Short mmCIF file of C-alpha atoms and ligand atoms in Angstrom, two decimals:
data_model
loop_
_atom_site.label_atom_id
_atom_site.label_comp_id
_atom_site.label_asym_id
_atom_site.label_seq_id
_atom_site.Cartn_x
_atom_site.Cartn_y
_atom_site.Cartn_z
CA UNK A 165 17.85 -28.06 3.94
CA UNK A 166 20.31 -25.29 4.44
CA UNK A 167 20.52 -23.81 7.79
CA UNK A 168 19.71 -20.02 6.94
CA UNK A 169 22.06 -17.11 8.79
CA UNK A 170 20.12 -14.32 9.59
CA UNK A 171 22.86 -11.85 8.37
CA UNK A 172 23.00 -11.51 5.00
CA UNK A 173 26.65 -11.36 5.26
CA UNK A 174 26.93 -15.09 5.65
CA UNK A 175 24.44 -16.42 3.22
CA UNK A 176 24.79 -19.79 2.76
CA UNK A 177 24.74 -20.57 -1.71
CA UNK A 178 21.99 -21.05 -3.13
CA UNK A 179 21.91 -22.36 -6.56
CA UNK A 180 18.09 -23.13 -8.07
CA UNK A 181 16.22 -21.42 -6.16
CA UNK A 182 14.14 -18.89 -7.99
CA UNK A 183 10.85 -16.16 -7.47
CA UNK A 184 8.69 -18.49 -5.59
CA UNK A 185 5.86 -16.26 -5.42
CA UNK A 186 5.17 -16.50 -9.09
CA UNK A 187 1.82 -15.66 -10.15
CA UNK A 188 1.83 -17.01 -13.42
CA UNK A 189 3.72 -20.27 -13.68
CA UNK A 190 4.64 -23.07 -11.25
CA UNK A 191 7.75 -22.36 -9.19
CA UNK A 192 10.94 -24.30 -8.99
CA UNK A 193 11.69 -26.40 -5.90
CA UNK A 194 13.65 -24.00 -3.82
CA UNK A 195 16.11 -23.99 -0.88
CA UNK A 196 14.22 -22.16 2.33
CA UNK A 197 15.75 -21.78 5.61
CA UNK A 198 13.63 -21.89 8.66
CA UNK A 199 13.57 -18.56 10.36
CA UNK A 200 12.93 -18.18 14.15
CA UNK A 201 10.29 -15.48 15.11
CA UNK A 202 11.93 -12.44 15.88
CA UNK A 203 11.68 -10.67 19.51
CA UNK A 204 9.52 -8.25 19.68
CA UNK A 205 12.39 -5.68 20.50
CA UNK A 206 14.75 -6.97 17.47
CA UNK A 207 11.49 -6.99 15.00
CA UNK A 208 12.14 -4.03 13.38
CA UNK A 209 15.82 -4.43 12.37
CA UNK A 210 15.13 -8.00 11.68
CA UNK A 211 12.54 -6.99 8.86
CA UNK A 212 14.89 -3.82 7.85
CA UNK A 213 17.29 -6.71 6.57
CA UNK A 214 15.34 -9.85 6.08
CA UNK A 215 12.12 -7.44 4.18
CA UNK A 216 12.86 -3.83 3.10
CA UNK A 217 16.15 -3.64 2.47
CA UNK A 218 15.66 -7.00 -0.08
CA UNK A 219 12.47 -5.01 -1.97
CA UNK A 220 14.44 -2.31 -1.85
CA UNK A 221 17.54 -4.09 -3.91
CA UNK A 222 15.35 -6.22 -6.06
CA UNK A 223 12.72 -3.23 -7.10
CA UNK A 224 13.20 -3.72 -10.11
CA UNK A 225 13.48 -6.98 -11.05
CA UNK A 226 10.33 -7.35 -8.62
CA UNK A 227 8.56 -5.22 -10.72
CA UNK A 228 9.40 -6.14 -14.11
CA UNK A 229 7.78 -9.57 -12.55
CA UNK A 230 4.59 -8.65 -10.47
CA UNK A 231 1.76 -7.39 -12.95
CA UNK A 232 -0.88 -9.92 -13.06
CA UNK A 233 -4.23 -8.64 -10.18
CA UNK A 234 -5.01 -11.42 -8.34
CA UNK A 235 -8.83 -12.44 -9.65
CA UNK A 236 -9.80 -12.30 -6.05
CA UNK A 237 -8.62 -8.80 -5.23
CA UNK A 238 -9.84 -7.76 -8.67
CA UNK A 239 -13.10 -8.98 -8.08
CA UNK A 240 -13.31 -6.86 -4.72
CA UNK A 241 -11.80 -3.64 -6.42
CA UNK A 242 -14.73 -3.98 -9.02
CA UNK A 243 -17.65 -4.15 -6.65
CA UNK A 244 -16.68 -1.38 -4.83
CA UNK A 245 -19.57 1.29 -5.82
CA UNK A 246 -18.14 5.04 -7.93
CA UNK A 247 -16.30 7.37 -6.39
CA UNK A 248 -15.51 5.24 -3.44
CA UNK A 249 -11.73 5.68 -1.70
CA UNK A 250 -9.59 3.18 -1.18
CA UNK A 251 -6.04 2.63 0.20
CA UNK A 252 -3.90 -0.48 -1.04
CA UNK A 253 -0.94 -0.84 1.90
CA UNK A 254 1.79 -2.51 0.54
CA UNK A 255 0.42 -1.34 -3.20
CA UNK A 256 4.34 -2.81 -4.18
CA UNK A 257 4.69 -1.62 -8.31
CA UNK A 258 1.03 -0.32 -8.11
CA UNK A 259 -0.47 -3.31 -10.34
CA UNK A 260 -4.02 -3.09 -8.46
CA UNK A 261 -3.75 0.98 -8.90
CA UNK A 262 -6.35 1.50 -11.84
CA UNK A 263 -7.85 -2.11 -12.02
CA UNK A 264 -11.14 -0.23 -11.06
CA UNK A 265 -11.14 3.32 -12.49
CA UNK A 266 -14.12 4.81 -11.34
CA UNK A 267 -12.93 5.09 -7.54
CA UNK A 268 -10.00 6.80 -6.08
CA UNK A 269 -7.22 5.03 -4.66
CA UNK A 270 -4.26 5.70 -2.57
CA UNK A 271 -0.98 3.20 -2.70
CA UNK A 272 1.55 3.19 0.12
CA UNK A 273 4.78 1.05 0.77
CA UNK A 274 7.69 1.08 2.82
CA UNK A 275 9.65 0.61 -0.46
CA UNK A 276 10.76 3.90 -2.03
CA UNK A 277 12.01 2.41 -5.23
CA UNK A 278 8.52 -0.14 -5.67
CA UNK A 279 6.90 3.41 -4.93
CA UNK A 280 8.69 5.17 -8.08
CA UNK A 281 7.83 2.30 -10.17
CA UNK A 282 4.48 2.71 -9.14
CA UNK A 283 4.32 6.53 -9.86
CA UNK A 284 5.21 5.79 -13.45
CA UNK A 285 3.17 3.24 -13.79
CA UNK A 286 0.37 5.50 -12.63
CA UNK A 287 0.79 8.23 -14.61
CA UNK A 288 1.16 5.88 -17.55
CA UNK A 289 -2.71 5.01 -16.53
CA UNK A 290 -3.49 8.39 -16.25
CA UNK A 291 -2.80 9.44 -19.90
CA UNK A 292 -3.95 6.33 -21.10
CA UNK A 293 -7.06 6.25 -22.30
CA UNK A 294 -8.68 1.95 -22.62
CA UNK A 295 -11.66 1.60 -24.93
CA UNK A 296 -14.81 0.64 -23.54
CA UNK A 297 -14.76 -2.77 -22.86
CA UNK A 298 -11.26 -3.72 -23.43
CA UNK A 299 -10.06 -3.04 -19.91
CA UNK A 300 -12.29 -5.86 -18.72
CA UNK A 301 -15.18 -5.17 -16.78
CA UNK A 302 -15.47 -1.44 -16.20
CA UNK A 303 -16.48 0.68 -18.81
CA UNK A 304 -13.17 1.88 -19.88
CA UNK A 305 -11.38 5.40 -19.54
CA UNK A 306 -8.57 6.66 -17.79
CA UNK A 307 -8.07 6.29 -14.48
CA UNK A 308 -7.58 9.75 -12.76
CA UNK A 309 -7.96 8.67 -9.07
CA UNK A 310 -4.89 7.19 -8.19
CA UNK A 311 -1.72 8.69 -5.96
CA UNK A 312 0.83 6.69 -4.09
CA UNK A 313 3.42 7.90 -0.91
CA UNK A 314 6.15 6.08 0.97
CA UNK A 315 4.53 5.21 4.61
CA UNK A 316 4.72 1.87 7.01
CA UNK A 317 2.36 -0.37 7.53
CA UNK A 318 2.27 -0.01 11.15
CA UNK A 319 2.78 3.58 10.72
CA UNK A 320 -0.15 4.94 8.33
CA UNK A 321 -0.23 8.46 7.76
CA UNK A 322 -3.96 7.83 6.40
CA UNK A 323 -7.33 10.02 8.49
CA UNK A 324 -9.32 7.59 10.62
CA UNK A 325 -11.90 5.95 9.31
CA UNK A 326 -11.96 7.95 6.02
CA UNK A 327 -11.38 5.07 3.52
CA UNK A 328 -14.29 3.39 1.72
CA UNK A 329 -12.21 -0.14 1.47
CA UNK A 330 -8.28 -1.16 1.95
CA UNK A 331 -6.40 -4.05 0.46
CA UNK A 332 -3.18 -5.58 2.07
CA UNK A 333 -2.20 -8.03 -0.73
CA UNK A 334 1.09 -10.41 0.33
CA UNK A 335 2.40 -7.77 3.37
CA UNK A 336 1.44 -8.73 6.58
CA UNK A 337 3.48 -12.46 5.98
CA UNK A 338 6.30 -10.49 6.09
CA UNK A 339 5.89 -9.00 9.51
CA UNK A 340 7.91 -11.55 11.72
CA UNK A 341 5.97 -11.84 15.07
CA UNK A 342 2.40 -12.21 15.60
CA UNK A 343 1.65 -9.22 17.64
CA UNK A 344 3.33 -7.01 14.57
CA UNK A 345 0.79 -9.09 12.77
CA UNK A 346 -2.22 -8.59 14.19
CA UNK A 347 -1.07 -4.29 14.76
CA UNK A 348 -1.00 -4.14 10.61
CA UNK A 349 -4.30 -5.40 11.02
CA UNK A 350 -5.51 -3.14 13.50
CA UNK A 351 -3.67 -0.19 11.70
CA UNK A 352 -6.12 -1.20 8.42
CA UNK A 353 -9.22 -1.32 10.18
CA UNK A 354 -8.48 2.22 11.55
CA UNK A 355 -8.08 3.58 8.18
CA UNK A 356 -11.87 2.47 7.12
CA UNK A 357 -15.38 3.86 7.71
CA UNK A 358 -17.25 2.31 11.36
CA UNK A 359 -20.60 2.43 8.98
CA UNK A 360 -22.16 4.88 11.26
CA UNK A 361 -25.74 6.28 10.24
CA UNK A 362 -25.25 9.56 8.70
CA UNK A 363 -22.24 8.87 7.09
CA UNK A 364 -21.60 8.61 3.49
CA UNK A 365 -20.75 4.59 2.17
CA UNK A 366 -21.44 1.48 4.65
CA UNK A 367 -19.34 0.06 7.03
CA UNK A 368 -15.41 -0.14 5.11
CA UNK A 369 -14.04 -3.75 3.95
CA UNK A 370 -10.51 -4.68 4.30
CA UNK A 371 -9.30 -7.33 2.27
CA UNK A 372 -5.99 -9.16 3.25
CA UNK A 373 -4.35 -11.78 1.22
CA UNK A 374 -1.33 -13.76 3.03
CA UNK A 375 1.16 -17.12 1.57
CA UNK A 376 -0.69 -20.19 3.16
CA UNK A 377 1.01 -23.03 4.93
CA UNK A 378 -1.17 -25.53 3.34
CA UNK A 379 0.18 -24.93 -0.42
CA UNK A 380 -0.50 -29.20 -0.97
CA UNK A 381 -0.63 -28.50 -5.22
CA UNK A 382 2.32 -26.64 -5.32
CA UNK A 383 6.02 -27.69 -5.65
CA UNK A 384 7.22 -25.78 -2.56
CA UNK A 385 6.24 -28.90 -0.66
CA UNK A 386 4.95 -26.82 2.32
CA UNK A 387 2.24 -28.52 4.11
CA UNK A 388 -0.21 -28.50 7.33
CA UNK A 389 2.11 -28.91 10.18
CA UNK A 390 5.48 -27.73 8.68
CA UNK A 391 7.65 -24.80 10.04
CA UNK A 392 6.08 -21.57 9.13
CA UNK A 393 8.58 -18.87 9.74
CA UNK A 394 10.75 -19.16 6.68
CA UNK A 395 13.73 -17.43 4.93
CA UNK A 396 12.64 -17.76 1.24
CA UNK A 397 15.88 -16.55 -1.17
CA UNK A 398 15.41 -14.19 -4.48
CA UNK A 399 18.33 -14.69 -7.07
CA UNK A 400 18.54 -11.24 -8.38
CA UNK A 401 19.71 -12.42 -12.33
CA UNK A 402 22.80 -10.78 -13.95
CA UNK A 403 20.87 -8.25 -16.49
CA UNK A 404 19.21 -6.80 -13.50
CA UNK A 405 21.77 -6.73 -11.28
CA UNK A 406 23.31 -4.48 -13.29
CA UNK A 407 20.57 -2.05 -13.37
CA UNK A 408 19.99 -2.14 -9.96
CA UNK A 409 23.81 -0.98 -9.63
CA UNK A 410 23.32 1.92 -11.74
CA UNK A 411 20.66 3.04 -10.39
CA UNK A 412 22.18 3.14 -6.74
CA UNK A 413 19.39 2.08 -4.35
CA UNK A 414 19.58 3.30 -0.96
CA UNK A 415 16.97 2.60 1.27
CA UNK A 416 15.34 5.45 3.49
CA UNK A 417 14.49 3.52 6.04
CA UNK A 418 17.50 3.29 8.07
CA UNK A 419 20.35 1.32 6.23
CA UNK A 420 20.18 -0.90 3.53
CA UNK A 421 21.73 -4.47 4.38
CA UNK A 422 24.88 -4.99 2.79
CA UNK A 423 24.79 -6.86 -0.80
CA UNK A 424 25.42 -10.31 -0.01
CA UNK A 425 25.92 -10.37 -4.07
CA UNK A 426 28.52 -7.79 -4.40
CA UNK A 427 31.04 -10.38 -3.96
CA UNK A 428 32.83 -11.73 -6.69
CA UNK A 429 32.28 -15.09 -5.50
CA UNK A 430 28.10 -14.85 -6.03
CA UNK A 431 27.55 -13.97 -9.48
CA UNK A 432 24.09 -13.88 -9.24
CA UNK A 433 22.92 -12.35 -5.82
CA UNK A 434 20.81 -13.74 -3.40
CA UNK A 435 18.83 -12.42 -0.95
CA UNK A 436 16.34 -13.90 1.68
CA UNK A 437 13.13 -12.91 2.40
CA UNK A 438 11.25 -13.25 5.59
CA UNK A 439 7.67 -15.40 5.29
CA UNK A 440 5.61 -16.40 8.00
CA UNK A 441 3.47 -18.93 6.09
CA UNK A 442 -0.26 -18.91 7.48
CA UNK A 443 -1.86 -22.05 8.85
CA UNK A 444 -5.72 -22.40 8.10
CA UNK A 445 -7.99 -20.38 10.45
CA UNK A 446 -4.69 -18.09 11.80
CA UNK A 447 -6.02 -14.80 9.86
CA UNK A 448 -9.44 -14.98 11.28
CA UNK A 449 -7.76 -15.29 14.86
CA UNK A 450 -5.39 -12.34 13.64
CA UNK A 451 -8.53 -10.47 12.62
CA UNK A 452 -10.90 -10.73 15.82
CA UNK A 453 -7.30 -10.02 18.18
CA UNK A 454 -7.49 -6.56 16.04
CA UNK A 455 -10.28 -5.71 17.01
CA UNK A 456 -12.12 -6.40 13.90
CA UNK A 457 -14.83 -8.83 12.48
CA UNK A 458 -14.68 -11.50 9.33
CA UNK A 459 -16.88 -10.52 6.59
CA UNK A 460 -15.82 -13.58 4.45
CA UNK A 461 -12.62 -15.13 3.83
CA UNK A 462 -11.22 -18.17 1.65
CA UNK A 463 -8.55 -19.90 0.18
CA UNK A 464 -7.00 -19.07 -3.70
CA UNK A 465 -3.95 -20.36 -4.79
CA UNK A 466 -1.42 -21.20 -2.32
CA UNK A 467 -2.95 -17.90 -0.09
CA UNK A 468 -5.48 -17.62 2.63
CA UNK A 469 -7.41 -14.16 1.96
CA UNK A 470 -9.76 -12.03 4.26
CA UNK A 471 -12.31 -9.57 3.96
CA UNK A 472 -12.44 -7.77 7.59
CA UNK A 473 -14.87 -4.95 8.97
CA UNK A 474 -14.72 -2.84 12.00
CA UNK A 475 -17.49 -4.39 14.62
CA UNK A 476 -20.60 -2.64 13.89
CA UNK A 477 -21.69 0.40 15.48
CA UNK A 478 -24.74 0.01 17.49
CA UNK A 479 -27.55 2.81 18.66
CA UNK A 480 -26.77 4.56 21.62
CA UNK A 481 -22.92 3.87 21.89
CA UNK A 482 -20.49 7.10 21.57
CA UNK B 11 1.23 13.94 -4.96
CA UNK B 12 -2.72 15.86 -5.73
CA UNK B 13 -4.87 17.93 -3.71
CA UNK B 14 -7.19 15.23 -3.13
CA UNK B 15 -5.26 12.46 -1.49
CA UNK B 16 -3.68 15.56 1.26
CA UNK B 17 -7.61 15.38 2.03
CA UNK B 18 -7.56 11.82 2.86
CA UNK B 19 -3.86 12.10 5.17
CA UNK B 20 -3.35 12.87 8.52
CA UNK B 21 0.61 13.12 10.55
CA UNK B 22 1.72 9.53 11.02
CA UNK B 23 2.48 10.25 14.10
CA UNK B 24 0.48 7.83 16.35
CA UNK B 25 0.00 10.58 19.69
CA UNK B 26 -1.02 13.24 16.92
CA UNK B 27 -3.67 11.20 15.31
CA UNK B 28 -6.65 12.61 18.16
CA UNK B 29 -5.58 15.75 18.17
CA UNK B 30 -7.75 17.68 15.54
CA UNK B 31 -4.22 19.81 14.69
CA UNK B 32 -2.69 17.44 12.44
CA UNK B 33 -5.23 17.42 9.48
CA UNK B 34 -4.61 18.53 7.38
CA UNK B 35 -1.67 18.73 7.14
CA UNK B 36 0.19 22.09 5.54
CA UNK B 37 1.69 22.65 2.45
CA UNK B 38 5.39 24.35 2.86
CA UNK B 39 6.97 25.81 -0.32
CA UNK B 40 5.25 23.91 -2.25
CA UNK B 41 6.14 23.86 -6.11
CA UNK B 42 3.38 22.79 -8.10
CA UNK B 43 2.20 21.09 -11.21
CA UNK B 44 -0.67 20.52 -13.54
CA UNK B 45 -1.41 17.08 -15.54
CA UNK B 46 -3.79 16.95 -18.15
CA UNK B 47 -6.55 14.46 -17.06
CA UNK B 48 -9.49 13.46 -18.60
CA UNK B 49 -12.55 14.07 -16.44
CA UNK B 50 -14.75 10.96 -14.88
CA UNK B 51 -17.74 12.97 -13.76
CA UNK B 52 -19.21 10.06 -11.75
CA UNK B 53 -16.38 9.86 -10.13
CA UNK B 54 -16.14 13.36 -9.04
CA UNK B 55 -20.24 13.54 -7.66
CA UNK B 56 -19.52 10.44 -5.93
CA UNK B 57 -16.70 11.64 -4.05
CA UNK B 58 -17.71 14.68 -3.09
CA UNK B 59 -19.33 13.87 0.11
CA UNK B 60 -16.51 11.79 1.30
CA UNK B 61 -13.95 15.05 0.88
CA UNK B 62 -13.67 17.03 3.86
CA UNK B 63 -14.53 20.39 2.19
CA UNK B 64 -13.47 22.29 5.19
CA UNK B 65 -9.88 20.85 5.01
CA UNK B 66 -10.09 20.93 0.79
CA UNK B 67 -10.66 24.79 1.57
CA UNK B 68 -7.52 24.94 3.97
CA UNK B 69 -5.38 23.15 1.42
CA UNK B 70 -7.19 25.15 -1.51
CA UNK B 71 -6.14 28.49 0.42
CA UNK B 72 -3.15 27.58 1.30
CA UNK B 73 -1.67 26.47 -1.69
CA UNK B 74 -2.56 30.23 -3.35
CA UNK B 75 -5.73 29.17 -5.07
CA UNK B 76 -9.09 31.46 -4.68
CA UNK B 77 -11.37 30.90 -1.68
CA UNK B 78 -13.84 27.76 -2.16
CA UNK B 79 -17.42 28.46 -1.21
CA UNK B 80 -18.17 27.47 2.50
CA UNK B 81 -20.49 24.80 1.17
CA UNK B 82 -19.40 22.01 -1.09
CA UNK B 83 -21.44 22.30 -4.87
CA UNK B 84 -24.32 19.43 -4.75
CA UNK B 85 -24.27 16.96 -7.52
CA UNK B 86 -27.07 18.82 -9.23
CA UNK B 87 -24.96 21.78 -9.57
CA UNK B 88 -22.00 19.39 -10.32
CA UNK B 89 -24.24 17.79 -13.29
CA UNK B 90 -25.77 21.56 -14.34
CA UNK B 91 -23.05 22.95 -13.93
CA UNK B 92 -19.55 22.45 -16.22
CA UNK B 93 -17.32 24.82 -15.02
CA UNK B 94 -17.82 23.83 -11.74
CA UNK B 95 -16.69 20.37 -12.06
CA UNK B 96 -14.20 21.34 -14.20
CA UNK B 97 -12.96 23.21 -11.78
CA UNK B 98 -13.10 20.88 -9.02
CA UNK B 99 -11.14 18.28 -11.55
CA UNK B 100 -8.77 21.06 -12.18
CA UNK B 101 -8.15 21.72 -8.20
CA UNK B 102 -8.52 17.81 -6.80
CA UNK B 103 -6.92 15.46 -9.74
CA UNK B 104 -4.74 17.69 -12.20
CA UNK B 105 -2.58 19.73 -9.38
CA UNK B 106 -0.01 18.14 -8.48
CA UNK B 107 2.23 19.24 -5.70
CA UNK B 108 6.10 18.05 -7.06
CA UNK B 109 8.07 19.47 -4.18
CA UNK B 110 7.96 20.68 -0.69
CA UNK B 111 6.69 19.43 2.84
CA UNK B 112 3.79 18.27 4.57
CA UNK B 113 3.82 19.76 8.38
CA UNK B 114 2.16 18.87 11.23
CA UNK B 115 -0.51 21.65 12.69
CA UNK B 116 0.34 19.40 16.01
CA UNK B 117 3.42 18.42 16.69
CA UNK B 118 5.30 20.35 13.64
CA UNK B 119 7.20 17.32 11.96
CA UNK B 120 8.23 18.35 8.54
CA UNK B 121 7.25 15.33 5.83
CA UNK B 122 8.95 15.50 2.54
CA UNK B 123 7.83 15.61 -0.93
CA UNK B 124 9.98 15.14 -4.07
CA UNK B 125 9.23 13.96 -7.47
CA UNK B 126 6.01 14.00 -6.61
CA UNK B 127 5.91 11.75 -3.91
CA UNK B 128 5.60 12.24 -0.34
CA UNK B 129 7.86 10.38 2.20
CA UNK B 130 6.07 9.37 5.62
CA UNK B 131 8.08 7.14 6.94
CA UNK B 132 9.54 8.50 10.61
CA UNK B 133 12.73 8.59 12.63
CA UNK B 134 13.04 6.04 14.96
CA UNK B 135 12.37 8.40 18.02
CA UNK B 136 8.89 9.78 16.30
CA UNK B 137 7.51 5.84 16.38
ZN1 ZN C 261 2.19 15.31 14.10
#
């Protein structure tokens, strides 16, 4: 196994490796470097380089690759009840923006480039109108409620406890130490109703979906036990590359990293994403140190996935 | 961004978020647009009682539009009613605002909106 630098300057090269979070087919067997946890000081330019400034680069490629809804998450988005408002953190291209279009959701992420694609998309859905029944198992339409922004995860610009429901789909792996963790957490349960009596809509559900450690069907040979702070590499392909360059990303966060691809040497850039794989029974622990209680959670597919709730309110509390 | 997810933001500002100042948050030269959106009535009675009608009237006011009643339409008068919901539609999904800023009744930060989309991520200082 290659030993992974943590500036992208000095990436080792990688030849096979491949999109190993891909939805729709098994993944190639790919190089991953172990990746210690960051300190807690160094965090946030660790996960400027090793998080947003890769999404950043590889928006579009990452795009043009991420459409498929998770059945899981889909299955939440449709039982949440009309005209209920929902946030999706991390909403990426937007692909759960519209899977339910009678309720009115809000997608943030740290990525200004996913969050263009995920304007266009939306509009697209706006103007689109799906017959009844062919847009699966709502009643068809167009879906007007959906908007998206640029915002953190730790840093929501969303009222308190104003949301009806929140998904966090493959984000909070990429926050490299635990306490980061369990804030993005906390920062989600914030955003949803307490269920008080009065108030309109039950107590808010937030439903997080993270890469599991135990992933024993899959050929990324990760299993109970192994290292689960990884460096997992993206080969951004020639025909995108290209776009990417003429497009000129910049990331507003605070410096992009520097293109390990742009030399001549790498025709095909890499870049190396920051994981911490889940073991079984860490996101319920993540959940109750927020502050929060487990509704349900579960296992699908190589991920570890929980619904969370703010602890009920009782009588006589303020 | 529309008029109806301003209802549901607040400054990202962590030490602004008890202080009643920052929501909403103001529209500053704000250059707006309308889409053309087909209406989903359900959608619209269901969310009215999660919209903060005094900060939709704010927002409404602010952005040059004519004073909302004090008191938000019920659903009957949404479902007797068309030109009231087609209204509402017209004010909380179809306007768009493309460009401007966002400020902060609090502490005054200025957040950006271009394209259409508003930018909330902070200087390092403002964490
Ligand atoms: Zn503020």
């Amino acid at each position: 196994m290659a030993t992974p630098s943590t500036t992208p300057s000095a990436l080792p090269s990688l030849s096979a490796a491949d999109d190993v979070a891909k939805l729709t087919a098994p993944s190639a067997v790919t190089e991953t470097g172990t990746a210690p946890p960051a300190a807690e000081a160094d965090a946030d330019a660790y996960e400027r380089t090793h998080v947003h400034g890769v999404y950043e680069a590889i928006a579009p490629h990452f795009s043009a690759t991420r459409y498929k809804p998770w059945p899981a998450v889909a299955a939440f988005l449709h039982a949440q009840p009309p005209g209920a408002v929902g946030l999706d953190v991390g909403c990426g291209n937007g692909k759960y923006l519209g899977v339910n279009r009678d309720v009115f959701m809000v997608g943030s992420d740290r990525s200004p480039s996913l969050i263009a694609h995920a304007r266009t998309r939306t509009k697209q859905l706006q103007t689109q109108v799906v017959a009844a029944g062919g847009a699966g198992r709502d009643g068809g339409g167009v879906a007007v409620g959906t908007d998206v922004l640029v915002a953190d995860g730790l840093v929501l610009p969303f009222r308190e406890r104003a949301a009806d429901f929140a998904i966090c789909v493959a984000v909070i792996h990429h926050m490299s130490t635990r306490t980061r963790r369990q804030d993005a957490i906390r920062q989600l349960l914030r955003c949803v109703k307490t269920g008080e009596a009065g108030r309109t809509g039950g107590r808010g559900q937030v439903l997080v979906y993270v890469w599991a450690l135990e992933q024993g069907t899959s050929r990324r040979g990760w299993e109970e036990g192994g290292e689960q702070d990884l460096l997992v590499p993206w080969v951004l392909k020639s025909r995108q590359k290209q776009q990417k360059q003429q497009r000129g990303t910049k990331n507003q966060g605070g410096g992009a990293p520097e293109e390990p691809g742009a030399a001549p040497s790498h025709p095909d850039p890499v870049f190396q994403r920051y994981y911490h794989l889940y073991r079984k029974g860490e996101l319920e622990e993540d959940v109750l140190a927020a502050g929060g209680a487990v509704v349900a959670s579960g296992y699908e597919r190589d991920n570890w996935w929980v619904v969370a709730a703010n602890e009920p309110v009782h009588q006589g509390e303020q | 961004m529309k008029v109806l997810t301003l209802n549901f933001l607040t400054c990202a500002v962590k030490t602004c978020k008890s202080s009643s100042d920052s929501f909403p948050l103001h529209p500053k030269d704000a250059e707006l647009a309308s889409d053309d959106v087909e209406v989903n009535p359900q959608l619209l009675v269901n969310l009215l009682p999660r919209i903060d009608w005094n900060a939709l009237r704010t927002t409404s006011t602010e952005l040059g539009f004519p004073q909302l009643p004090e008191q938000p339409p019920t659903a009957e008068e949404l479902g007797a009613d068309e030109k009231v919901l087609k209204d509402l539609h017209s004010l909380l999904i179809e306007t768009q605002i493309m460009e401007g800023k966002l400020v902060c009744g609090h502490c005054g930060h200025e957040y950006a909106i271009r394209e259409g989309i508003a930018n909330f991520l902070l200087p390092s200082h403002l964490v």
